[in-house]
Tab-separated table of N, CA and C in Angstrom:
chain	number	residue	atom	x	y	z
A	1	UNK	N	5.375	-1.946	18.426
A	1	UNK	CA	5.688	-1.637	17.395
A	1	UNK	C	6.759	-2.440	17.260
A	2	UNK	N	7.025	-3.277	15.999
A	2	UNK	CA	8.041	-4.143	15.879
A	2	UNK	C	9.209	-3.433	15.351
A	3	UNK	N	10.396	-4.416	15.036
A	3	UNK	CA	11.366	-3.920	14.390
A	3	UNK	C	12.043	-4.609	13.307
A	4	UNK	N	12.452	-4.059	12.316
A	4	UNK	CA	13.015	-4.789	11.087
A	4	UNK	C	14.668	-4.580	11.065
A	5	UNK	N	15.286	-5.507	11.199
A	5	UNK	CA	16.861	-5.429	11.344
A	5	UNK	C	17.251	-6.071	9.911
A	6	UNK	N	18.126	-5.333	8.982
A	6	UNK	CA	18.411	-5.625	7.867
A	6	UNK	C	19.819	-5.509	7.505
A	7	UNK	N	20.516	-6.570	7.214
A	7	UNK	CA	22.147	-6.527	6.964
A	7	UNK	C	22.982	-6.353	8.394
A	8	UNK	N	23.967	-5.584	8.151
A	8	UNK	CA	24.790	-5.340	9.388
A	8	UNK	C	24.312	-3.907	10.004
A	9	UNK	N	23.389	-3.314	9.568
A	9	UNK	CA	22.847	-1.886	10.269
A	9	UNK	C	22.257	-2.026	11.492
A	10	UNK	N	22.966	-1.648	12.492
A	10	UNK	CA	22.362	-1.789	13.967
A	10	UNK	C	20.943	-1.114	14.112
A	11	UNK	N	20.837	-0.259	13.299
A	11	UNK	CA	19.574	0.807	13.379
A	11	UNK	C	18.329	0.097	12.618
A	12	UNK	N	17.403	-0.599	13.489
A	12	UNK	CA	16.251	-0.789	12.921
A	12	UNK	C	14.933	-0.016	12.514
A	13	UNK	N	14.451	-0.587	11.407
A	13	UNK	CA	13.043	0.293	11.036
A	13	UNK	C	11.915	0.034	11.747
A	14	UNK	N	11.379	0.652	12.480
A	14	UNK	CA	10.089	0.533	13.188
A	14	UNK	C	9.011	0.257	12.285
A	15	UNK	N	8.219	-0.820	12.673
A	15	UNK	CA	7.107	-1.088	11.776
A	15	UNK	C	6.057	-1.770	12.613
A	16	UNK	N	4.790	-1.197	12.130
A	16	UNK	CA	3.815	-2.176	12.915
A	16	UNK	C	3.812	-3.491	13.010
A	17	UNK	N	3.626	-4.167	14.356
A	17	UNK	CA	3.727	-5.383	14.331
A	17	UNK	C	2.866	-6.585	13.343
A	18	UNK	N	1.601	-5.796	12.808
A	18	UNK	CA	0.812	-6.689	12.073
A	18	UNK	C	1.345	-6.351	10.756
A	19	UNK	N	1.870	-5.346	10.259
A	19	UNK	CA	2.412	-5.157	8.745
A	19	UNK	C	3.910	-5.833	8.951
A	20	UNK	N	4.544	-5.854	9.917
A	20	UNK	CA	5.421	-6.550	9.990
A	20	UNK	C	5.563	-8.059	9.645
A	21	UNK	N	4.422	-8.855	10.337
A	21	UNK	CA	4.054	-10.014	9.982
A	21	UNK	C	3.608	-10.141	8.441
A	22	UNK	N	3.125	-9.320	7.989
A	22	UNK	CA	2.782	-9.346	6.386
A	22	UNK	C	4.193	-9.639	5.667
A	23	UNK	N	5.071	-8.637	5.914
A	23	UNK	CA	6.281	-8.312	5.323
A	23	UNK	C	7.112	-9.912	5.676
A	24	UNK	N	7.043	-10.441	6.771
A	24	UNK	CA	7.744	-11.452	7.037
A	24	UNK	C	7.223	-12.683	6.009
A	25	UNK	N	6.028	-12.728	5.704
A	25	UNK	CA	5.532	-13.789	5.066
A	25	UNK	C	5.941	-13.417	3.613
A	26	UNK	N	5.857	-12.229	2.943
A	26	UNK	CA	6.251	-11.847	1.597
A	26	UNK	C	7.739	-12.284	1.528
A	27	UNK	N	8.552	-11.558	2.348
A	27	UNK	CA	9.934	-11.809	2.268
A	27	UNK	C	10.490	-13.127	2.126
A	28	UNK	N	9.658	-14.151	3.273
A	28	UNK	CA	10.024	-15.509	3.501
A	28	UNK	C	9.887	-16.113	1.981
A	29	UNK	N	8.763	-15.982	1.558
A	29	UNK	CA	8.222	-16.552	0.343
A	29	UNK	C	9.306	-16.068	-0.778
A	30	UNK	N	9.562	-14.972	-1.044
A	30	UNK	CA	10.250	-14.738	-2.211
A	30	UNK	C	11.788	-14.841	-2.141
A	31	UNK	N	12.182	-14.899	-0.737
A	31	UNK	CA	13.518	-15.486	-0.645
A	31	UNK	C	13.692	-16.856	-0.792
A	32	UNK	N	12.720	-17.646	-0.461
A	32	UNK	CA	12.713	-19.088	-0.422
A	32	UNK	C	12.809	-19.497	-1.764
A	33	UNK	N	12.161	-18.870	-2.758
A	33	UNK	CA	12.406	-18.881	-4.051
A	33	UNK	C	13.725	-18.372	-4.909
A	34	UNK	N	14.354	-17.668	-4.132
A	34	UNK	CA	15.760	-17.092	-4.686
A	34	UNK	C	15.628	-15.818	-5.269
A	35	UNK	N	14.445	-15.284	-5.161
A	35	UNK	CA	13.862	-13.874	-5.706
A	35	UNK	C	14.283	-12.696	-4.898
A	36	UNK	N	14.967	-11.843	-5.614
A	36	UNK	CA	15.424	-10.585	-5.064
A	36	UNK	C	14.506	-9.529	-5.256
A	37	UNK	N	14.154	-8.434	-4.439
A	37	UNK	CA	13.348	-7.228	-4.749
A	37	UNK	C	13.480	-6.275	-4.031
A	38	UNK	N	12.960	-5.066	-4.124
A	38	UNK	CA	13.149	-3.811	-3.419
A	38	UNK	C	11.692	-3.695	-2.588
A	39	UNK	N	11.906	-3.010	-1.388
A	39	UNK	CA	10.778	-2.407	-0.717
A	39	UNK	C	11.208	-1.090	-0.419
A	40	UNK	N	10.238	-0.209	-0.746
A	40	UNK	CA	10.383	1.292	-0.287
A	40	UNK	C	9.340	1.661	0.624
A	41	UNK	N	9.697	2.047	1.907
A	41	UNK	CA	8.808	2.712	2.961
A	41	UNK	C	8.899	4.114	3.221
A	42	UNK	N	7.758	4.720	3.269
A	42	UNK	CA	7.565	6.193	3.395
A	42	UNK	C	6.940	6.386	4.521
A	43	UNK	N	7.532	7.313	5.566
A	43	UNK	CA	7.133	7.453	6.740
A	43	UNK	C	7.417	9.133	7.162
A	44	UNK	N	6.631	9.874	6.855
A	44	UNK	CA	6.944	11.256	6.789
A	44	UNK	C	7.495	11.554	8.316
A	45	UNK	N	6.845	10.823	9.266
A	45	UNK	CA	7.320	11.157	10.736
A	45	UNK	C	8.442	10.830	11.219
A	46	UNK	N	9.379	9.868	10.362
A	46	UNK	CA	10.676	9.193	10.635
A	46	UNK	C	11.794	10.065	10.553
A	47	UNK	N	12.677	9.872	10.742
A	47	UNK	CA	13.894	10.552	10.579
A	47	UNK	C	14.332	10.621	9.100
A	48	UNK	N	13.822	9.367	8.520
A	48	UNK	CA	13.945	9.443	6.802
A	48	UNK	C	12.479	9.344	6.407
A	49	UNK	N	12.384	10.197	5.557
A	49	UNK	CA	11.086	9.969	4.847
A	49	UNK	C	10.697	8.950	3.840
A	50	UNK	N	11.845	8.379	3.378
A	50	UNK	CA	11.706	7.577	2.511
A	50	UNK	C	12.958	6.550	2.606
A	51	UNK	N	12.726	5.195	2.701
A	51	UNK	CA	13.975	4.302	2.534
A	51	UNK	C	13.407	3.002	1.637
A	52	UNK	N	14.317	2.674	0.975
A	52	UNK	CA	14.655	1.675	0.140
A	52	UNK	C	15.654	0.699	0.319
A	53	UNK	N	15.063	-0.518	0.566
A	53	UNK	CA	15.991	-1.721	0.677
A	53	UNK	C	16.018	-2.862	-0.234
A	54	UNK	N	17.084	-3.272	-0.878
A	54	UNK	CA	17.181	-4.404	-1.688
A	54	UNK	C	17.227	-5.469	-0.941
A	55	UNK	N	16.412	-6.407	-1.145
A	55	UNK	CA	16.176	-7.687	-0.311
A	55	UNK	C	16.325	-8.704	-1.196
A	56	UNK	N	17.569	-9.369	-0.665
A	56	UNK	CA	18.115	-10.690	-1.386
A	56	UNK	C	18.634	-11.693	-0.225
A	57	UNK	N	18.724	-12.961	-0.683
A	57	UNK	CA	18.919	-14.105	0.228
A	57	UNK	C	20.007	-13.984	1.083
A	58	UNK	N	20.934	-13.347	0.645
A	58	UNK	CA	22.648	-13.288	1.118
A	58	UNK	C	22.671	-12.312	2.021
A	59	UNK	N	21.516	-11.202	2.327
A	59	UNK	CA	21.566	-10.395	3.379
A	59	UNK	C	20.742	-10.665	4.571
A	60	UNK	N	21.369	-10.736	5.669
A	60	UNK	CA	20.578	-11.243	6.843
A	60	UNK	C	19.212	-10.401	7.304
A	61	UNK	N	18.331	-10.765	7.796
A	61	UNK	CA	17.074	-10.416	7.850
A	61	UNK	C	16.598	-10.778	9.531
A	62	UNK	N	16.118	-9.978	10.434
A	62	UNK	CA	15.568	-10.240	11.931
A	62	UNK	C	14.312	-9.373	11.689
A	63	UNK	N	13.190	-10.261	12.168
A	63	UNK	CA	11.925	-9.686	12.509
A	63	UNK	C	11.727	-9.687	14.196
A	64	UNK	N	11.669	-8.428	14.687
A	64	UNK	CA	11.354	-8.219	16.071
A	64	UNK	C	9.967	-7.820	16.498
A	65	UNK	N	9.218	-8.446	17.058
A	65	UNK	CA	7.791	-8.038	17.189
A	65	UNK	C	7.623	-8.032	18.909
A	66	UNK	N	6.862	-6.770	19.146
A	66	UNK	CA	6.461	-6.334	20.626
A	66	UNK	C	5.284	-7.396	21.374
A	67	UNK	N	4.744	-7.708	20.150
A	67	UNK	CA	3.435	-8.784	20.575
A	67	UNK	C	3.880	-10.126	20.550
A	68	UNK	N	3.340	-10.819	21.519
A	68	UNK	CA	3.780	-12.347	21.807
A	68	UNK	C	2.902	-13.141	20.451
A	69	UNK	N	1.739	-13.061	20.119
A	69	UNK	CA	0.764	-13.631	19.441
A	69	UNK	C	0.789	-13.225	17.940
A	70	UNK	N	0.915	-14.228	17.007
A	70	UNK	CA	0.604	-13.815	15.740
A	70	UNK	C	-0.731	-13.425	15.450
A	71	UNK	N	-0.950	-12.452	14.415
A	71	UNK	CA	-2.314	-12.312	14.277
A	71	UNK	C	-2.708	-12.853	12.930
A	72	UNK	N	-4.196	-12.901	12.644
A	72	UNK	CA	-4.592	-13.688	11.354
A	72	UNK	C	-4.429	-12.597	10.467
A	73	UNK	N	-3.888	-12.985	9.218
A	73	UNK	CA	-3.572	-12.033	8.335
A	73	UNK	C	-4.681	-12.071	6.844
A	74	UNK	N	-5.133	-10.969	6.314
A	74	UNK	CA	-5.644	-11.055	4.930
A	74	UNK	C	-4.976	-11.639	3.915
A	75	UNK	N	-5.847	-12.519	3.285
A	75	UNK	CA	-5.059	-13.187	2.204
A	75	UNK	C	-5.154	-12.465	0.761
A	76	UNK	N	-6.100	-11.479	0.845
A	76	UNK	CA	-5.965	-10.622	-0.221
A	76	UNK	C	-4.972	-9.408	-0.223
A	77	UNK	N	-4.915	-8.960	1.018
A	77	UNK	CA	-3.879	-7.778	1.327
A	77	UNK	C	-2.371	-8.491	1.185
A	78	UNK	N	-2.368	-9.722	1.567
A	78	UNK	CA	-0.862	-10.348	1.287
A	78	UNK	C	-0.911	-10.550	-0.232
A	79	UNK	N	-1.622	-11.215	-0.840
A	79	UNK	CA	-1.418	-11.202	-2.433
A	79	UNK	C	-1.281	-9.878	-2.768
A	80	UNK	N	-1.912	-8.901	-2.462
A	80	UNK	CA	-1.409	-7.658	-3.160
A	80	UNK	C	0.064	-7.156	-3.032
A	81	UNK	N	0.309	-7.411	-1.706
A	81	UNK	CA	1.913	-7.186	-1.416
A	81	UNK	C	2.574	-7.957	-2.276
A	82	UNK	N	2.339	-9.175	-2.301
A	82	UNK	CA	3.308	-10.169	-2.870
A	82	UNK	C	3.230	-9.700	-4.391
A	83	UNK	N	2.134	-9.421	-5.185
A	83	UNK	CA	2.290	-8.717	-6.381
A	83	UNK	C	3.083	-7.571	-6.567
A	84	UNK	N	2.948	-6.735	-5.677
A	84	UNK	CA	3.698	-5.541	-5.722
A	84	UNK	C	5.373	-5.992	-5.688
A	85	UNK	N	5.735	-6.831	-4.829
A	85	UNK	CA	7.127	-7.022	-4.659
A	85	UNK	C	7.458	-7.889	-6.061
A	86	UNK	N	6.812	-8.481	-6.888
A	86	UNK	CA	7.033	-9.053	-8.011
A	86	UNK	C	7.161	-8.177	-8.970
A	87	UNK	N	6.652	-6.885	-8.814
A	87	UNK	CA	6.984	-5.707	-9.995
A	87	UNK	C	8.260	-5.090	-9.998
A	88	UNK	N	8.683	-4.491	-11.283
A	88	UNK	CA	9.756	-3.878	-11.369
A	88	UNK	C	9.811	-2.715	-10.178
A	89	UNK	N	8.995	-1.850	-10.206
A	89	UNK	CA	8.749	-0.771	-9.064
A	89	UNK	C	9.040	-1.476	-7.590
A	90	UNK	N	8.801	-2.722	-7.366
A	90	UNK	CA	9.167	-3.214	-5.911
A	90	UNK	C	7.795	-3.003	-4.861
A	91	UNK	N	8.271	-3.432	-3.821
A	91	UNK	CA	6.899	-3.216	-3.010
A	91	UNK	C	7.249	-1.869	-2.059
A	92	UNK	N	5.930	-1.057	-2.307
A	92	UNK	CA	5.972	0.377	-1.963
A	92	UNK	C	4.740	0.270	-0.850
A	93	UNK	N	5.252	0.607	0.387
A	93	UNK	CA	4.443	1.025	1.521
A	93	UNK	C	4.497	2.256	2.105
A	94	UNK	N	3.399	2.948	2.572
A	94	UNK	CA	3.534	4.346	3.089
A	94	UNK	C	2.916	3.804	4.601
A	95	UNK	N	3.700	4.558	5.605
A	95	UNK	CA	3.337	3.989	7.107
A	95	UNK	C	1.923	4.431	7.356
A	96	UNK	N	1.534	5.710	6.844
A	96	UNK	CA	0.208	6.416	7.305
A	96	UNK	C	-0.968	5.835	6.458
A	97	UNK	N	-0.732	5.024	5.025
A	97	UNK	CA	-1.857	4.515	4.789
A	97	UNK	C	-2.054	3.053	4.442
A	98	UNK	N	-0.964	2.272	4.973
A	98	UNK	CA	-1.182	0.575	4.773
A	98	UNK	C	-2.213	0.060	5.427
A	99	UNK	N	-2.541	0.602	6.574
A	99	UNK	CA	-3.690	0.150	7.433
A	99	UNK	C	-5.258	0.307	6.910
A	100	UNK	N	-5.428	1.298	6.205
A	100	UNK	CA	-6.526	1.541	5.417
A	100	UNK	C	-6.695	0.590	4.238
A	101	UNK	N	-5.182	0.460	3.553
A	101	UNK	CA	-5.554	-0.690	2.428
A	101	UNK	C	-5.962	-2.181	2.926
A	102	UNK	N	-4.958	-2.514	4.137
A	102	UNK	CA	-5.238	-3.816	4.886
A	102	UNK	C	-6.777	-4.001	5.141
A	103	UNK	N	-7.488	-2.710	5.831
A	103	UNK	CA	-8.545	-2.814	6.554
A	103	UNK	C	-9.381	-3.117	5.272
A	104	UNK	N	-9.411	-2.578	4.234
A	104	UNK	CA	-10.353	-2.618	3.005
A	104	UNK	C	-10.523	-4.126	2.661
A	105	UNK	N	-9.339	-4.797	2.718
A	105	UNK	CA	-9.111	-6.140	2.341
A	105	UNK	C	-10.003	-6.963	3.287
A	106	UNK	N	-9.836	-6.647	4.562
A	106	UNK	CA	-10.786	-7.400	5.521
A	106	UNK	C	-11.857	-7.231	5.547
A	107	UNK	N	-12.613	-5.956	5.212
A	107	UNK	CA	-13.770	-5.743	5.086
A	107	UNK	C	-14.592	-6.609	3.771
A	108	UNK	N	-13.900	-6.659	2.894
A	108	UNK	CA	-14.273	-7.451	1.642
A	108	UNK	C	-14.089	-8.857	1.806
A	109	UNK	N	-13.442	-9.432	2.878
A	109	UNK	CA	-13.309	-10.625	3.577
A	109	UNK	C	-14.583	-10.939	4.271
A	110	UNK	N	-15.188	-9.976	5.090
A	110	UNK	CA	-16.302	-10.101	5.885
A	110	UNK	C	-17.439	-10.142	5.096
A	111	UNK	N	-17.568	-9.213	4.091
A	111	UNK	CA	-18.835	-8.975	3.339
A	111	UNK	C	-19.024	-10.435	2.632
A	112	UNK	N	-17.930	-11.142	1.726
A	112	UNK	CA	-18.096	-12.458	1.430
A	112	UNK	C	-18.253	-13.394	2.369
A	113	UNK	N	-18.253	-13.406	3.436
A	113	UNK	CA	-18.736	-14.398	4.474
A	113	UNK	C	-19.986	-14.611	4.536
């Protein structure tokens, strides 16, 4: 389980390493373009069922991974996340279902090969 530190808050958000890697790519791309956006994270098992962050270039971010090696990401799922981040509703993720959505994109990738 990885951790996302945002701003001056010492309490990180716990996020699966694989999903955190997707978020790092989306965040880096958007922030490099000076594009701000929101991310809403829902997790019924967490102390806060829903959290929304305003992501902008002037607020510090730190991604902390529990695994050493980076994983291969699905381009389709990455595009889906980037498209969501560009919408006025922002990027919306559910801790219990994100893996199913990502797996569906990986199945499509394997089927196309």
